[in-house]
Coordinates of C-alpha atoms in Angstrom, one line a residue:
Chain Q
M903 CA 109.9 31.3 137.7
A904 CA 110.9 28.8 135.1
A905 CA 111.8 29.9 131.9
G906 CA 109.7 29.3 128.9
Q907 CA 110.4 26.1 127.0
G908 CA 108.2 26.8 124.0
F909 CA 105.4 24.5 122.9
K910 CA 104.6 21.1 123.7
T911 CA 102.1 18.4 122.6
F912 CA 101.2 16.0 125.4
A913 CA 100.4 12.3 124.3
T914 CA 98.2 10.2 126.1
G915 CA 99.7 8.7 129.2
D916 CA 102.4 11.4 129.3
V917 CA 103.2 12.3 132.8
L918 CA 102.7 16.2 133.7
T919 CA 105.8 17.3 135.6
A920 CA 106.6 20.3 137.6
A921 CA 109.0 21.2 134.8
D922 CA 106.3 20.8 132.2
T923 CA 103.9 22.9 134.4
N924 CA 106.3 25.7 135.0
G925 CA 108.0 25.6 131.5
Y926 CA 104.9 25.2 129.3
L927 CA 101.4 25.6 131.3
M928 CA 102.7 28.5 133.3
Q929 CA 103.9 30.6 130.1
G930 CA 100.5 32.3 129.2
V931 CA 99.7 35.7 130.1
W932 CA 99.7 36.3 133.6
V933 CA 97.2 38.9 135.0
F934 CA 98.1 41.2 137.9
A935 CA 96.7 44.2 139.5
S936 CA 99.9 46.2 139.4
A937 CA 103.4 46.0 138.8
T938 CA 104.0 45.8 142.5
A939 CA 101.7 42.8 142.7
R940 CA 103.6 41.1 139.7
D941 CA 106.9 41.8 141.2
A942 CA 105.9 40.3 144.6
A943 CA 104.7 37.2 142.7
V944 CA 107.2 36.8 140.2
T945 CA 110.5 37.3 141.8
S946 CA 112.9 35.8 139.1
P947 CA 111.3 36.8 135.7
Q948 CA 112.8 35.1 132.6
E949 CA 113.1 36.4 129.2
G950 CA 109.9 36.2 127.4
N951 CA 107.5 36.1 130.3
T952 CA 104.5 38.3 129.6
C953 CA 101.9 39.7 131.9
Y954 CA 98.8 42.2 131.9
L955 CA 98.6 44.9 134.5
K956 CA 95.1 45.9 135.3
D957 CA 95.8 49.4 136.6
T958 CA 97.4 50.6 133.3
D959 CA 95.9 48.4 130.9
Q960 CA 99.2 47.5 129.5
I961 CA 100.9 44.1 128.3
L962 CA 104.7 44.0 129.2
V963 CA 107.2 41.4 128.2
Y964 CA 110.4 40.7 130.1
S965 CA 113.3 41.2 128.2
G966 CA 115.9 39.5 130.3
S967 CA 116.6 42.6 132.4
A968 CA 113.4 44.7 132.8
W969 CA 109.6 44.5 132.0
V970 CA 109.0 46.5 128.6
V971 CA 105.7 47.7 127.5
K972 CA 104.4 46.3 124.5
S973 CA 100.9 47.4 124.1
G974 CA 97.6 48.4 125.7
G975 CA 98.8 51.7 127.2
A976 CA 96.2 54.1 128.0
S977 CA 96.3 57.1 125.5
P978 CA 97.8 60.2 126.8
L979 CA 95.8 62.5 124.6
T980 CA 93.1 64.6 126.2
T981 CA 92.4 67.5 123.8
K982 CA 91.6 68.3 120.1
G983 CA 94.9 68.6 118.1
D984 CA 97.1 66.7 120.7
L985 CA 99.7 64.8 119.2
Y986 CA 101.1 61.4 120.5
G987 CA 104.8 61.9 121.5
Y988 CA 107.6 60.1 123.7
S989 CA 109.9 61.4 126.2
T990 CA 111.1 58.4 128.2
T991 CA 107.6 57.1 128.0
D992 CA 104.6 57.9 125.7
A993 CA 103.7 61.5 126.2
R994 CA 101.3 64.1 125.1
I995 CA 102.3 66.8 123.0
A996 CA 99.4 69.5 123.6
V997 CA 98.1 71.3 120.6
G998 CA 99.9 74.7 119.9
T999 CA 98.1 77.9 119.3
N1000 CA 96.6 78.9 115.7
G1001 CA 99.4 79.5 113.2
Q1002 CA 102.3 78.0 115.2
V1003 CA 104.4 75.3 113.6
L1004 CA 106.0 72.1 115.2
T1005 CA 109.6 72.3 115.4
A1006 CA 112.3 70.2 116.7
D1007 CA 113.3 71.4 120.1
S1008 CA 115.9 69.4 122.1
T1009 CA 115.2 71.1 125.2
A1010 CA 111.4 70.0 125.4
A1011 CA 110.7 66.7 127.0
T1012 CA 109.3 65.0 123.9
G1013 CA 112.1 66.8 121.6
V1014 CA 109.5 68.8 119.8
A1015 CA 107.6 72.1 120.7
W1016 CA 105.1 74.4 118.9
A1017 CA 106.4 77.7 117.9
T1018 CA 105.6 80.8 116.1
A1019 CA 106.7 80.4 112.4
S1020 CA 109.5 82.8 111.4
A1021 CA 108.7 85.5 109.0
G1022 CA 110.6 84.3 106.2
S1023 CA 112.7 86.4 103.8
L1024 CA 110.2 87.6 101.7
T1025 CA 106.7 88.7 103.3
K1026 CA 103.5 89.8 101.5
I1027 CA 102.4 93.2 102.7
T1028 CA 99.5 93.7 100.2
S1029 CA 98.1 92.9 97.0
G1030 CA 94.8 93.7 95.0
T1031 CA 93.3 95.1 91.6
F1032 CA 93.3 98.4 90.2
T1033 CA 90.7 99.5 87.4
G1034 CA 88.8 102.5 86.3
A1035 CA 91.5 105.2 86.8
S1036 CA 94.6 106.5 85.1
S1037 CA 96.7 106.0 88.3
F1038 CA 96.6 103.8 91.2
S1039 CA 98.3 104.6 94.7
V1040 CA 99.1 102.4 97.4
D1041 CA 99.5 103.9 100.9
S1042 CA 100.7 102.7 104.2
A1043 CA 102.7 100.1 102.3
F1044 CA 106.2 101.0 103.4
S1045 CA 107.1 101.2 107.2
S1046 CA 110.1 100.8 109.6
T1047 CA 109.5 97.2 109.5
Y1048 CA 111.4 96.5 106.2
A1049 CA 114.0 98.7 104.5
N1050 CA 113.5 97.2 100.9
Y1051 CA 110.4 96.1 99.1
K1052 CA 109.4 94.2 95.8
M1053 CA 106.4 95.4 93.9
I1054 CA 105.0 93.3 91.0
V1055 CA 102.5 95.0 88.6
V1056 CA 100.5 92.9 86.1
G1057 CA 98.8 95.1 83.9
T1058 CA 95.7 93.8 81.7
S1059 CA 94.8 97.0 80.1
G1060 CA 96.8 100.1 79.3
G1061 CA 93.9 102.3 78.2
G1062 CA 94.1 101.5 74.6
A1063 CA 97.0 103.8 73.4
A1064 CA 100.9 103.5 73.9
S1065 CA 102.0 105.3 76.8
S1066 CA 104.6 105.6 79.5
I1067 CA 103.8 104.3 82.8
Q1068 CA 105.4 106.1 85.6
I1069 CA 106.2 106.1 89.3
R1070 CA 105.8 108.7 91.8
F1071 CA 106.4 108.2 95.8
R1072 CA 103.9 109.4 98.4
T1073 CA 103.9 110.5 102.0
G1074 CA 100.9 110.6 104.2
G1075 CA 98.5 110.0 101.4
T1076 CA 100.1 113.1 99.4
D1077 CA 102.1 112.6 96.2
N1078 CA 105.7 113.9 96.4
T1079 CA 105.7 116.2 93.3
T1080 CA 109.1 117.7 93.7
T1081 CA 111.4 117.5 90.9
N1082 CA 113.9 115.2 92.4
Y1083 CA 113.0 112.1 90.1
S1084 CA 115.1 110.8 87.4
G1085 CA 115.1 107.5 85.8
G1086 CA 113.9 105.6 82.7
R1087 CA 113.3 102.4 80.8
N1088 CA 115.7 100.9 78.2
S1089 CA 113.4 98.9 75.8
T1090 CA 114.3 96.3 73.1
I1091 CA 111.8 96.2 70.3
F1092 CA 110.8 92.7 70.0
S1093 CA 110.1 92.7 66.3
T1094 CA 113.3 94.5 65.3
G1095 CA 115.8 94.2 68.0
G1096 CA 116.1 98.0 68.1
T1097 CA 116.1 99.7 71.3
E1098 CA 114.0 102.6 72.6
I1099 CA 115.2 104.7 75.5
D1100 CA 112.6 106.9 77.5
T1101 CA 114.1 108.7 80.3
S1102 CA 113.0 111.3 83.0
S1103 CA 115.5 113.8 84.5
N1104 CA 114.9 116.2 87.3
D1105 CA 111.2 115.5 86.9
S1106 CA 108.2 115.1 89.2
K1107 CA 108.0 111.4 88.5
F1108 CA 110.2 108.9 86.6
T1109 CA 109.3 106.6 83.7
F1110 CA 109.5 102.9 84.5
G1111 CA 107.3 101.1 82.2
R1112 CA 105.0 101.1 79.1
T1113 CA 101.6 100.1 77.6
D1114 CA 101.0 99.5 73.9
S1115 CA 97.9 100.2 72.3
S1116 CA 96.7 96.8 73.2
G1117 CA 97.4 93.7 75.5
G1118 CA 98.9 93.4 78.7
W1119 CA 101.8 95.3 80.3
W1120 CA 104.1 94.3 83.3
M1121 CA 106.6 95.8 85.7
Q1122 CA 108.5 94.3 88.6
F1123 CA 111.0 96.3 90.8
D1124 CA 112.6 96.5 94.1
V1125 CA 112.0 99.5 96.0
L1126 CA 115.0 100.5 98.1
N1127 CA 115.0 102.5 101.3
P1128 CA 111.6 104.2 100.7
F1129 CA 110.8 104.7 104.4
V1130 CA 114.1 105.3 105.7
S1131 CA 115.6 108.7 105.5
Q1132 CA 117.9 107.8 102.8
L1133 CA 117.9 108.1 99.0
T1134 CA 115.1 106.0 97.5
S1135 CA 115.6 103.9 94.3
A1136 CA 113.3 101.7 92.2
I1137 CA 115.3 99.1 90.0
G1138 CA 113.8 96.4 88.0
G1139 CA 112.4 95.6 84.5
H1140 CA 109.2 96.1 82.5
S1141 CA 107.5 94.7 79.5
D1142 CA 104.3 95.1 77.3
I1143 CA 103.4 93.3 74.2
T1144 CA 106.1 94.9 71.8
R1145 CA 108.9 95.5 73.8
G1146 CA 110.5 94.9 77.3
G1147 CA 113.8 95.6 79.1
D1148 CA 115.5 97.2 81.9
S1149 CA 114.1 100.1 84.0
A1150 CA 115.5 102.2 86.9
G1151 CA 114.7 105.4 88.8
R1152 CA 115.6 107.2 91.9
F1153 CA 114.3 110.1 94.1
N1154 CA 117.2 112.4 94.9
G1155 CA 116.3 113.4 98.4
T1156 CA 116.2 111.6 101.9
T1157 CA 112.3 111.8 102.1
S1158 CA 110.7 109.1 104.0
F1159 CA 107.7 107.6 101.7
D1160 CA 105.1 105.3 102.8
G1161 CA 103.4 104.8 99.4
I1162 CA 103.8 104.6 96.0
K1163 CA 101.7 105.8 92.8
I1164 CA 101.8 104.1 89.3
L1165 CA 100.3 106.5 86.7
N1166 CA 99.6 106.5 83.0
Q1167 CA 101.4 109.5 81.3
A1168 CA 98.5 109.6 78.9
G1169 CA 96.0 109.7 81.6
N1170 CA 93.9 106.8 80.3
N1171 CA 92.4 104.2 82.6
I1172 CA 94.7 101.3 83.4
A1173 CA 93.7 98.1 85.1
G1174 CA 95.5 94.8 86.5
S1175 CA 96.8 93.6 89.8
Y1176 CA 99.6 94.6 92.3
Y1177 CA 101.4 92.7 94.9
I1178 CA 104.0 94.4 97.4
Y1179 CA 106.5 92.4 99.3
G1180 CA 109.0 93.2 102.1
Y1181 CA 112.3 92.0 102.2
G1182 CA 113.4 90.7 105.6
N1183 CA 116.0 92.9 107.0
Chain Y
M884 CA 84.7 118.1 77.0
A885 CA 87.1 115.0 78.0
N886 CA 86.3 113.3 81.4
T887 CA 88.3 114.2 84.1
P888 CA 90.9 111.4 84.8
K889 CA 90.4 109.3 87.8
V890 CA 92.8 108.3 90.6
L891 CA 92.2 105.0 92.8
I892 CA 93.8 105.2 96.2
I893 CA 94.5 102.0 98.2
N894 CA 95.3 101.8 101.7
A895 CA 97.5 98.5 102.4
V896 CA 96.6 98.6 106.0
T897 CA 92.9 99.1 106.3
G898 CA 92.2 97.8 102.4
E899 CA 90.0 101.0 102.0
Q900 CA 90.0 102.0 98.3
E901 CA 88.9 105.4 96.8
L902 CA 88.0 106.0 93.3
R903 CA 87.5 109.4 92.3
D904 CA 87.9 112.1 89.8
M905 CA 91.4 114.0 90.1
N906 CA 91.0 116.9 92.4
V907 CA 92.3 120.4 91.5
E908 CA 95.9 120.0 92.8
E909 CA 95.9 116.7 91.1
L910 CA 94.5 117.9 87.8
A911 CA 97.0 120.8 87.9
Q912 CA 99.9 118.5 88.3
W913 CA 98.8 116.1 85.6
Q914 CA 98.7 119.2 83.4
V915 CA 102.3 120.3 84.4
D916 CA 103.3 116.8 83.9
K917 CA 101.8 116.5 80.3
D918 CA 103.3 120.0 79.5
S919 CA 106.6 118.6 80.8
D920 CA 106.6 115.6 78.9
A921 CA 105.4 117.2 75.7
A922 CA 108.3 119.7 75.7
K923 CA 110.7 116.8 76.3
E924 CA 109.2 115.3 73.3
A925 CA 109.4 118.0 71.3
K926 CA 112.8 118.7 72.1
A927 CA 113.8 115.2 71.4
A928 CA 111.9 115.4 68.0
T929 CA 113.6 118.6 67.3
E930 CA 117.0 117.1 68.1
A931 CA 116.1 114.1 65.8
I932 CA 115.6 116.5 62.8
A933 CA 118.8 118.4 63.4
K934 CA 120.4 115.2 63.5
A935 CA 119.2 113.8 60.4
A936 CA 120.0 117.1 58.7
L937 CA 123.6 117.0 60.0
L938 CA 124.0 113.6 58.7
A939 CA 122.6 114.5 55.4
K940 CA 124.9 117.4 55.2
L941 CA 128.1 115.4 56.0
G942 CA 126.8 112.7 53.6
I943 CA 127.0 109.6 56.1
T944 CA 124.7 107.3 57.8
E945 CA 124.0 107.1 61.5
D946 CA 125.9 103.9 61.7
E947 CA 128.9 105.6 60.1
A948 CA 128.7 108.5 62.3
K949 CA 128.7 106.0 65.3
L950 CA 131.7 104.5 63.8
L951 CA 133.3 107.6 63.4
L952 CA 132.7 108.5 67.0
A953 CA 133.8 105.1 68.4

């Protein structure tokens, strides 16, 4: 087959030569039943030759060394959620299962694969609200899955009177009231810059935060080793409307805990929200 | 008579919540805690009074006492 020569405007009286026919008139889109039929008919394709293959519904152009698909290929997609990928040719990437994420995977034919998302370094275990009680306990929050936890308490009501907020650990739905708790808060009084220290030593719970007579109160802390049979500690901070600062406490024993209680020392009802997360081991 | 304090117990796995009055054991523990905290506060108050009396006896302020001990 002759190489394409571009475009030519014939004038009246021009002679249509074989070269003109092959170089101009034959340079359209050749339609074949298949690549086999094309290759049988066009034994010496030239760069720029174009064909349409009826069996694959594809338009191909000869690059000078090979026929290259330019368009018209049938979609490989068959199922809701399928993605259009590529291996050495266009290929279907079948939809993954619920919750999976698409990741690069050089071992997959298309270079990507659906996989279960990694848990991440901080995983929420539970959250909720509390109201109408002087304490709230969250059971079955600690397990062997994580060694350490983060807890955030956003108090919206402290019961209308200044009081200490204290922490106690639980196992199997029961408070541990042994006198193994020591801890406290070191608060800066916002209005004066003075300090206020409230501690517990060898007590049945430890002081960690505070409520004022009005407004919110907040605590955030890490709970270290509550479930494993090692000493358990809580370290973080607290604030209310009038003061705030560091807080810490520990249980001097190797008891395994699966729950935690937050209680208002004065016995007044408290309200707010809580969040517990597990740190990836 | 004051209302019995209530407790809220939440199961993190099932999401079940129980809001109820303190039971006998919890009420007893709460009373123990209250007594213990009150004793601690009374002790702290007594110590503060003794401290103030000592400072007055020495005729120095708390800051001066801190300076002395530094």
